[in-house]
Short mmCIF file of C-alpha atoms in Angstrom, two decimals:
data_model
loop_
_atom_site.label_atom_id
_atom_site.label_comp_id
_atom_site.label_asym_id
_atom_site.label_seq_id
_atom_site.Cartn_x
_atom_site.Cartn_y
_atom_site.Cartn_z
CA MET A 6 24.91 14.50 4.70
CA ASN A 7 25.44 10.52 4.74
CA LYS A 8 27.85 9.76 1.79
CA ASN A 9 26.38 6.35 1.25
CA LEU A 10 23.18 7.91 0.18
CA ILE A 11 24.67 8.33 -3.64
CA PHE A 12 25.18 4.64 -3.89
CA LEU A 13 21.82 4.03 -2.89
CA ILE A 14 20.07 6.00 -5.42
CA ALA A 15 22.38 4.26 -8.00
CA PHE A 16 21.92 1.13 -7.00
CA ALA A 17 17.41 2.37 -7.10
CA LEU A 18 18.06 3.97 -10.78
CA ILE A 19 19.47 0.30 -11.86
CA ILE A 20 17.00 -1.86 -10.47
CA ILE A 21 14.02 0.41 -12.02
CA THR A 22 15.89 0.36 -15.24
CA ILE A 23 16.60 -3.87 -14.90
CA SER A 24 12.77 -3.80 -13.71
CA GLU A 25 11.06 -1.55 -16.37
CA LEU A 26 12.99 -3.23 -19.27
CA ILE A 27 11.79 -6.59 -18.10
CA GLY A 28 8.04 -5.15 -18.50
CA PHE A 29 5.37 -6.73 -17.87
CA GLN A 30 5.22 -10.46 -17.92
CA ALA A 31 1.85 -12.04 -18.48
CA ILE A 32 2.43 -15.56 -17.02
CA PRO A 33 -0.62 -17.83 -18.05
CA LEU A 34 -1.30 -21.23 -15.30
CA GLY A 35 -3.86 -22.80 -16.53
CA SER A 36 -7.49 -20.62 -17.22
CA PHE A 37 -5.74 -17.79 -15.00
CA THR A 38 -3.04 -15.66 -15.95
CA ILE A 39 -1.11 -14.46 -13.55
CA GLY A 40 0.41 -10.81 -14.43
CA LEU A 41 3.96 -9.76 -13.02
CA LEU A 42 4.58 -5.95 -12.78
CA PRO A 43 7.34 -4.05 -13.23
CA LEU A 44 7.06 -2.93 -9.62
CA VAL A 45 6.56 -6.67 -8.55
CA PHE A 46 10.44 -7.35 -10.20
CA ALA A 47 11.79 -4.14 -8.42
CA ILE A 48 10.77 -5.80 -5.01
CA ILE A 49 11.39 -9.03 -5.07
CA LEU A 50 15.33 -7.66 -6.79
CA THR A 51 15.91 -5.02 -3.97
CA MET A 52 14.72 -7.87 -1.25
CA PHE A 53 16.68 -10.77 -3.17
CA LEU A 54 19.50 -8.48 -3.25
CA GLY A 55 19.32 -7.31 0.59
CA LEU A 56 20.00 -10.68 1.47
CA LYS A 57 22.89 -10.47 4.27
CA LEU A 58 24.99 -12.67 2.59
CA PHE A 59 25.31 -10.42 -0.67
CA ARG A 60 26.58 -7.64 1.66
CA LYS A 61 30.34 -7.65 0.25
CA GLY A 62 32.63 -5.16 -1.36
CA ILE A 63 29.83 -2.11 -2.89
CA MET A 64 26.67 -4.02 -1.92
CA LYS A 65 27.95 -3.40 2.00
CA LYS A 66 27.96 0.74 1.24
CA ILE A 67 24.67 0.25 -0.92
CA TYR A 68 22.55 -1.55 2.03
CA SER A 69 24.88 0.59 4.79
CA GLU A 70 22.83 0.81 8.15
CA LYS A 71 22.45 4.58 7.19
CA ASN A 72 20.92 3.97 3.68
CA ILE A 73 18.38 1.02 5.12
CA HIS A 74 16.98 3.47 7.54
CA PHE A 75 16.67 6.16 5.15
CA ALA A 76 14.04 4.21 2.50
CA SER A 77 12.15 3.05 5.55
CA THR A 78 12.12 6.23 7.52
CA TYR A 79 11.82 8.39 4.28
CA LEU A 80 9.18 5.80 2.00
CA ILE A 81 6.19 7.36 3.67
CA LEU A 82 7.49 10.88 1.93
CA ILE A 83 8.60 8.50 -1.15
CA MET A 84 4.81 7.70 -1.19
CA LEU A 85 3.65 10.54 -1.61
CA PRO A 86 3.68 11.59 -4.75
CA LEU A 87 1.30 8.63 -5.47
CA MET A 88 -1.14 9.59 -2.85
CA ALA A 89 -1.35 13.16 -5.15
CA ARG A 90 -1.65 11.65 -7.90
CA TYR A 91 -5.46 9.63 -7.19
CA GLY A 92 -7.10 13.13 -6.48
CA ALA A 93 -6.85 13.57 -9.97
CA ASP A 94 -8.13 10.07 -10.31
CA VAL A 95 -11.04 10.25 -8.20
CA ALA A 96 -11.94 14.30 -9.27
CA PRO A 97 -12.85 13.27 -12.48
CA GLN A 98 -14.70 10.18 -11.36
CA ILE A 99 -16.66 12.18 -8.14
CA ARG A 100 -20.28 12.31 -10.04
CA ASP A 101 -20.26 8.87 -10.38
CA ILE A 102 -18.25 7.38 -7.09
CA LEU A 103 -21.25 9.31 -5.44
CA GLN A 104 -23.55 7.58 -6.65
CA VAL A 105 -22.26 4.29 -5.77
CA GLY A 106 -20.89 5.31 -2.83
CA TRP A 107 -23.66 2.85 -0.70
CA VAL A 108 -21.46 0.38 -2.15
CA PHE A 109 -17.96 1.48 -1.26
CA ILE A 110 -18.94 1.80 2.64
CA ILE A 111 -21.08 -1.63 2.39
CA GLN A 112 -17.73 -2.86 0.20
CA GLU A 113 -15.70 -1.50 4.03
CA LEU A 114 -17.28 -4.39 5.80
CA GLY A 115 -16.05 -6.69 3.59
CA ASN A 116 -12.82 -6.22 5.60
CA LEU A 117 -14.25 -8.24 8.47
CA GLY A 118 -13.26 -11.11 5.86
CA THR A 119 -10.23 -11.28 7.81
CA VAL A 120 -11.76 -12.31 10.70
CA PHE A 121 -14.60 -14.10 9.03
CA ILE A 122 -11.42 -16.44 7.41
CA GLY A 123 -8.53 -15.88 8.80
CA LEU A 124 -9.58 -16.70 12.54
CA PRO A 125 -11.11 -19.80 12.14
CA VAL A 126 -7.84 -21.25 9.95
CA ALA A 127 -6.36 -19.72 12.78
CA LEU A 128 -7.87 -21.92 15.78
CA LEU A 129 -7.67 -24.69 13.48
CA LEU A 130 -4.20 -24.76 12.96
CA GLY A 131 -3.74 -24.97 16.68
CA LEU A 132 -3.14 -21.00 17.56
CA ARG A 133 -4.71 -18.58 20.69
CA ARG A 134 -3.83 -15.69 21.64
CA GLU A 135 -1.62 -14.91 18.54
CA ALA A 136 -4.76 -15.81 16.34
CA ILE A 137 -6.51 -12.54 18.06
CA GLY A 138 -3.21 -10.12 16.79
CA ALA A 139 -3.12 -11.79 13.52
CA THR A 140 -6.68 -11.63 12.48
CA LEU A 141 -7.87 -8.47 13.72
CA GLY A 142 -6.89 -6.59 10.53
CA ILE A 143 -4.29 -6.97 7.67
CA GLY A 144 -1.68 -6.06 10.46
CA ARG A 145 -1.06 -2.57 9.10
CA GLU A 146 -0.29 0.16 11.41
CA GLY A 147 -3.98 0.76 13.04
CA GLU A 148 -4.06 -2.96 13.75
CA LEU A 149 -0.55 -2.51 15.36
CA ALA A 150 -1.51 0.67 17.53
CA TYR A 151 -4.75 -1.00 18.86
CA ILE A 152 -3.18 -4.55 19.35
CA SER A 153 -0.01 -2.98 21.02
CA GLU A 154 -2.21 -0.17 23.15
CA LYS A 155 -4.72 -2.96 24.26
CA TYR A 156 -2.18 -5.99 24.93
CA THR A 157 1.04 -4.70 24.62
CA LEU A 158 3.61 -5.69 21.98
CA GLU A 159 5.16 -8.02 23.75
CA SER A 160 2.34 -10.26 24.57
CA LYS A 161 0.77 -13.21 22.48
CA GLU A 162 -1.61 -11.20 20.64
CA GLY A 163 1.09 -8.52 19.73
CA ARG A 164 3.29 -11.22 18.40
CA GLY A 165 1.26 -11.99 16.23
CA VAL A 166 0.49 -8.81 15.11
CA LEU A 167 3.99 -7.78 14.39
CA SER A 168 4.05 -11.40 12.51
CA ILE A 169 1.36 -10.12 10.23
CA TYR A 170 2.61 -6.68 9.59
CA ILE A 171 6.31 -8.30 8.92
CA ILE A 172 4.91 -10.75 6.32
CA GLY A 173 2.55 -8.16 5.13
CA THR A 174 5.37 -5.77 4.27
CA LEU A 175 7.74 -8.41 3.06
CA PHE A 176 4.59 -10.27 0.87
CA GLY A 177 1.41 -8.15 0.88
CA ALA A 178 2.02 -6.04 -2.45
CA ILE A 179 3.72 -9.49 -4.27
CA PHE A 180 0.38 -10.83 -3.19
CA PHE A 181 -2.01 -8.98 -4.03
CA SER A 182 -0.88 -8.54 -7.50
CA VAL A 183 -1.68 -11.94 -8.23
CA PHE A 184 -4.91 -12.19 -6.03
CA ALA A 185 -6.19 -9.51 -7.59
CA PRO A 186 -6.32 -10.95 -11.60
CA ILE A 187 -6.83 -14.36 -10.04
CA LEU A 188 -10.41 -12.82 -9.07
CA LEU A 189 -10.87 -11.41 -12.24
CA ASP A 190 -10.61 -14.72 -14.17
CA LEU A 191 -13.34 -15.96 -11.91
CA GLY A 192 -15.55 -13.60 -12.64
CA ILE A 193 -15.32 -10.82 -10.54
CA ARG A 194 -15.92 -6.96 -12.22
CA ILE A 195 -13.31 -4.82 -12.57
CA GLU A 196 -14.90 -2.69 -10.61
CA ALA A 197 -15.81 -4.72 -7.75
CA LEU A 198 -12.15 -5.74 -7.62
CA ALA A 199 -11.10 -2.26 -7.80
CA MET A 200 -12.78 -1.02 -4.84
CA ALA A 201 -11.48 -3.90 -2.71
CA SER A 202 -8.25 -2.85 -3.82
CA GLY A 203 -8.75 0.09 -1.05
CA VAL A 204 -6.88 -2.58 1.69
CA GLY A 205 -5.36 0.30 3.72
CA SER A 206 -2.09 -0.06 2.68
CA GLY A 207 -0.44 2.43 0.29
CA SER A 208 2.15 0.09 -1.66
CA MET A 209 -0.96 -3.46 -1.38
CA MET A 210 -3.70 -0.85 -2.83
CA SER A 211 -1.10 0.49 -5.95
CA ALA A 212 -0.19 -3.12 -6.38
CA ALA A 213 -3.33 -4.35 -6.62
CA SER A 214 -4.56 -1.55 -8.74
CA ALA A 215 -1.76 -1.22 -10.84
CA THR A 216 -2.08 -5.34 -11.62
CA LEU A 217 -5.87 -4.45 -12.48
CA VAL A 218 -4.59 -1.61 -14.74
CA ALA A 219 -2.41 -3.96 -16.75
CA ARG A 220 -5.17 -6.75 -17.58
CA ILE A 221 -7.56 -4.27 -18.69
CA PRO A 222 -5.82 -0.74 -19.64
CA GLU A 223 -8.98 0.79 -21.19
CA MET A 224 -11.22 0.90 -17.73
CA GLU A 225 -7.29 2.71 -16.33
CA SER A 226 -9.21 5.68 -14.61
CA THR A 227 -12.28 3.73 -13.37
CA ILE A 228 -9.97 1.31 -11.88
CA LEU A 229 -7.69 3.61 -9.93
CA ALA A 230 -10.15 6.65 -8.88
CA TYR A 231 -12.29 3.54 -7.29
CA ALA A 232 -9.04 1.57 -6.12
CA SER A 233 -8.22 5.42 -4.08
CA ALA A 234 -11.91 5.94 -3.39
CA SER A 235 -11.78 3.22 -1.37
CA GLN A 236 -8.24 4.16 -0.04
CA LEU A 237 -9.54 7.37 1.51
CA LEU A 238 -12.43 5.45 2.95
CA THR A 239 -10.78 2.91 4.38
CA SER A 240 -8.61 5.60 5.90
CA PHE A 241 -11.17 7.29 7.42
CA LEU A 242 -13.50 4.21 8.38
CA GLY A 243 -11.32 1.47 9.15
CA THR A 244 -10.32 2.34 12.70
CA PHE A 245 -14.19 1.88 13.26
CA THR A 246 -14.67 -0.65 11.86
CA MET A 247 -11.58 -2.69 13.53
CA VAL A 248 -13.12 -1.12 16.91
CA PHE A 249 -16.66 -1.52 17.08
CA LEU A 250 -16.89 -4.41 14.37
CA ALA A 251 -13.79 -6.54 14.28
CA ALA A 252 -12.81 -6.38 17.57
CA PRO A 253 -16.16 -7.14 19.12
CA ILE A 254 -16.90 -10.17 16.38
CA GLN A 255 -13.47 -11.29 16.90
CA ALA A 256 -14.08 -11.88 20.47
CA PHE A 257 -17.17 -13.39 19.72
CA MET A 258 -16.09 -15.98 17.93
CA TYR A 259 -13.11 -16.82 19.30
CA LYS A 260 -15.15 -17.52 22.62
CA LYS A 261 -17.45 -20.16 20.76
CA LEU A 262 -15.25 -21.20 18.79
CA VAL A 263 -12.06 -21.71 21.62
CA ARG A 264 -14.88 -22.95 23.93
CA GLY A 265 -16.20 -25.56 20.81
CA ASP A 266 -12.88 -27.42 20.81
CA LYS A 267 -12.61 -28.27 24.41
CA LYS A 268 -15.23 -31.28 24.26
CA MET B 15 11.74 27.53 14.10
CA SER B 16 14.82 27.17 11.79
CA ILE B 17 14.34 23.17 13.06
CA GLN B 18 11.18 22.89 11.14
CA LYS B 19 12.72 24.63 7.76
CA ASN B 20 15.26 22.70 7.94
CA LYS B 21 12.49 19.93 7.90
CA TYR B 22 10.61 21.36 5.44
CA VAL B 23 13.68 21.45 3.11
CA LYS B 24 15.22 17.88 3.56
CA TYR B 25 11.01 16.96 2.95
CA GLY B 26 11.03 19.05 -0.27
CA LEU B 27 14.36 17.30 -1.33
CA ILE B 28 13.37 13.56 -0.91
CA LEU B 29 10.07 14.54 -2.38
CA LEU B 30 12.30 16.31 -5.60
CA LEU B 31 14.39 12.63 -5.51
CA SER B 32 10.90 10.48 -5.95
CA VAL B 33 9.40 12.84 -8.55
CA ALA B 34 13.12 12.85 -10.31
CA LEU B 35 12.88 8.78 -9.77
CA ILE B 36 9.31 8.61 -11.68
CA LEU B 37 10.19 10.92 -14.56
CA PHE B 38 13.34 8.33 -14.48
CA THR B 39 11.08 5.24 -14.40
CA MET B 40 8.74 6.71 -17.37
CA GLU B 41 12.01 7.62 -19.64
CA ILE B 42 13.03 3.93 -19.04
CA LYS B 43 9.56 2.94 -19.85
CA LEU B 44 9.07 4.57 -23.20
CA ILE B 45 12.27 2.70 -24.47
CA LYS B 46 11.17 -0.34 -23.73
CA ASN B 47 7.67 0.74 -25.01
CA PRO B 48 7.15 3.51 -27.13
CA GLU B 49 3.72 3.37 -26.89
CA SER B 50 3.36 4.07 -23.73
CA THR B 51 3.04 8.23 -21.61
CA PRO B 52 5.25 10.58 -23.69
CA ILE B 53 7.21 12.72 -21.84
CA THR B 54 5.67 16.25 -22.82
CA ALA B 55 6.13 19.36 -20.60
CA MET B 56 2.77 18.68 -19.36
CA THR B 57 4.97 15.92 -17.73
CA PHE B 58 6.48 18.05 -16.11
CA ALA B 59 3.75 20.29 -14.81
CA GLY B 60 2.29 17.28 -13.40
CA LEU B 61 5.71 15.99 -11.14
CA GLY B 62 5.63 19.36 -9.95
CA VAL B 63 1.96 19.64 -8.89
CA LEU B 64 2.72 16.02 -6.67
CA TRP B 65 5.33 17.17 -5.26
CA LEU B 66 3.50 20.44 -4.34
CA PHE B 67 0.34 18.42 -3.35
CA SER B 68 2.24 16.44 -1.35
CA MET B 69 4.35 19.29 0.35
CA ILE B 70 1.11 20.90 1.08
CA GLY B 71 -0.19 16.80 2.61
CA ILE B 72 2.90 17.48 4.63
CA PHE B 73 1.90 20.99 6.08
CA ILE B 74 -1.44 19.87 6.86
CA SER B 75 -0.39 17.10 8.97
CA ASP B 76 1.84 18.84 10.91
CA MET B 77 -1.09 21.42 11.38
CA MET B 78 -3.23 18.72 12.22
CA GLN B 79 -1.15 17.38 15.24
CA LYS B 80 -1.91 20.62 17.53
CA SER B 81 -5.64 19.48 17.65
CA SER B 82 -7.54 18.09 20.47
CA VAL B 83 -8.68 15.36 18.70
CA LYS B 84 -6.86 11.90 18.27
CA PHE B 85 -8.38 10.90 15.56
CA ILE B 86 -7.51 14.15 13.28
CA ARG B 87 -3.70 13.91 14.94
CA ASN B 88 -3.73 10.35 14.40
CA PHE B 89 -4.87 10.60 10.69
CA PRO B 90 -2.25 9.31 8.12
CA ILE B 91 -0.41 11.88 5.98
CA LEU B 92 -0.99 9.65 3.19
CA GLY B 93 -4.57 10.63 3.70
CA TRP B 94 -4.06 14.92 4.07
CA VAL B 95 -2.10 14.19 0.25
CA SER B 96 -5.17 12.69 -1.20
CA ILE B 97 -7.86 14.83 0.35
CA THR B 98 -5.67 17.95 -0.62
CA SER B 99 -5.11 16.35 -3.87
CA LEU B 100 -8.93 15.35 -4.62
CA LEU B 101 -10.21 18.81 -3.29
CA LEU B 102 -7.46 20.88 -5.19
CA CYS B 103 -8.68 18.53 -8.65
CA LEU B 104 -12.02 19.35 -7.96
CA LEU B 105 -11.13 23.67 -8.01
CA SER B 106 -8.95 23.50 -10.95
CA ASP B 107 -9.49 21.09 -14.44
CA PHE B 108 -5.37 21.86 -14.66
CA PHE B 109 -4.30 19.55 -12.00
CA VAL B 110 -6.26 16.59 -13.26
CA GLN B 111 -4.45 17.15 -16.82
CA ALA B 112 -1.75 18.00 -15.55
CA ILE B 113 -1.07 14.93 -13.15
CA GLN B 114 -2.54 12.53 -15.65
CA ALA B 115 0.54 13.48 -18.21
CA VAL B 116 2.37 11.50 -15.37
CA ASP B 117 1.97 7.65 -16.09
CA PHE B 118 0.83 5.83 -13.02
CA LEU B 119 2.42 2.86 -13.20
CA SER B 120 6.05 4.42 -13.24
CA ILE B 121 5.09 5.97 -10.35
CA THR B 122 4.85 2.29 -8.47
CA THR B 123 7.96 1.15 -9.43
CA PRO B 124 10.26 3.23 -7.82
CA ILE B 125 8.07 3.15 -4.96
CA LEU B 126 8.54 -0.94 -4.55
CA THR B 127 12.23 -0.26 -4.56
CA PHE B 128 12.42 1.76 -1.89
CA ALA B 129 9.61 -0.57 0.04
CA GLY B 130 12.40 -4.08 -0.91
CA ILE B 131 15.34 -1.64 0.80
CA SER B 132 13.30 -0.62 3.30
CA VAL B 133 12.89 -3.90 4.61
CA ALA B 134 16.52 -4.98 4.18
CA ASN B 135 16.99 -6.01 7.70
CA ARG B 136 13.39 -7.42 8.57
CA LEU B 137 13.96 -10.44 6.67
CA VAL B 138 15.81 -11.94 9.61
CA ASP B 139 12.18 -11.40 11.77
CA LEU B 140 11.21 -14.08 9.41
CA ARG B 141 12.67 -16.86 11.29
CA ASN B 142 10.72 -15.85 14.35
CA THR B 143 7.46 -15.84 12.91
CA SER B 144 5.93 -20.10 12.52
CA TRP B 145 4.94 -21.07 9.52
CA LYS B 146 0.98 -21.46 11.22
CA VAL B 147 1.10 -17.33 10.84
CA ALA B 148 2.07 -17.18 7.34
CA ILE B 149 -0.39 -19.94 6.26
CA VAL B 150 -2.90 -17.51 8.52
CA ALA B 151 -1.69 -14.40 6.83
CA VAL B 152 -2.58 -16.25 3.14
CA PHE B 153 -5.49 -16.89 4.29
CA VAL B 154 -6.27 -13.15 6.55
CA PHE B 155 -5.08 -11.20 3.11
CA THR B 156 -7.75 -13.49 0.67
CA GLY B 157 -10.33 -13.10 3.74
CA THR B 158 -10.25 -8.89 3.18
CA TYR B 159 -9.94 -8.72 -0.65
CA ALA B 160 -12.02 -11.77 -1.15
CA GLY B 161 -15.01 -10.29 1.25
CA SER B 162 -15.01 -6.66 -0.35
CA ALA B 163 -14.80 -7.74 -3.58
CA LEU B 164 -17.79 -9.99 -3.16
CA LEU B 165 -19.92 -7.62 -1.05
CA ALA B 166 -18.89 -4.87 -3.79
CA GLN B 167 -19.96 -7.06 -6.68
CA ILE B 168 -23.12 -7.74 -5.09
CA GLY B 169 -23.62 -3.68 -4.36
CA LEU B 170 -23.32 -3.31 -8.11
CA HIS B 171 -25.44 -5.69 -9.20
CA LEU B 172 -28.21 -4.43 -6.83
CA SER B 173 -27.58 -0.75 -7.77
CA GLY B 174 -27.85 -1.96 -11.31
CA ASN B 175 -25.15 -0.82 -12.21
#
């Protein structure tokens, strides 16, 4: 057994305590309100304190290679109780959800927004083959596997998807916890935002749905039910949407747009 | 066989750590805000249920590795746990009651704590990432979320909800 693990656990307890004592902070920015949850403080603190320059003395023991390896290998297990919770949110509302089931399926197509919005921007910025990897999806395991199988990760496409993967891993949760309430202030319905939260990444989904819950606590059960049903659907349909829709549409748009700018 | 057994013991312990951290987070949350979800006997039952469902999900995922269908083999373990939980919660209301005695936001804080630690060595990789891709990332994330939200908004409107 890894003896530094005790430092990791003690450190986690301290970070949780600090984050929870700071608590939910609503920050008004003009007509928008950005809500920062304890989970945002937790990820910012642990990322910041993990910077190489702090790794001296006790911090070196906390952020030891073994501990970082432990955290990244078993993050998926640590996340399982969250997934186990979602059944309890969906089950009582299963009738309502099935009633608007087609809306859940339709909004899955919204995930093509990565191609429709991301690809033109990427090409405008001068990216070419990297753009294929970077805009196929939000760069989670599914896209990573698809791109590495088709182009390998050493290719330009591979670099694109890896970059999105890294950015998403580092900042995805923070981004969604800020972006979801902005759309709420723009007048999008909470149910729609809850459904959209099922983007296919566990931590991004929890960040998005958690800020929505913090903003409208009386809708907690609906928000969590819709978010988790949509997340589950994404894990079923996501691969198909990517292979049969996102990839062909992307190839078509890429050809049109790249040819267009040569003229 | 014993390697397999050891693996489950290890996974069981890590899951125990995970639910213990949730309990700890709930306690701190109660200090900060006495109005938040109280810790009752049901909370402990709920944490036990979450642990159990997670273990069942892991077990199913392992069983499915023997499947000849690639899609089923690659189906994420997170998905199996959600399905297990959904089916069992549909079967018995006790599970629903117990799980709902566990505060939702308290589940998320420990996860993001570990997520932050797990990426500690990844920050260096950012240097190899061009600023162009970083800008694209913002549009990619915006695209998927706003795209889904707009379609859902239109769908809900059309269905008269």
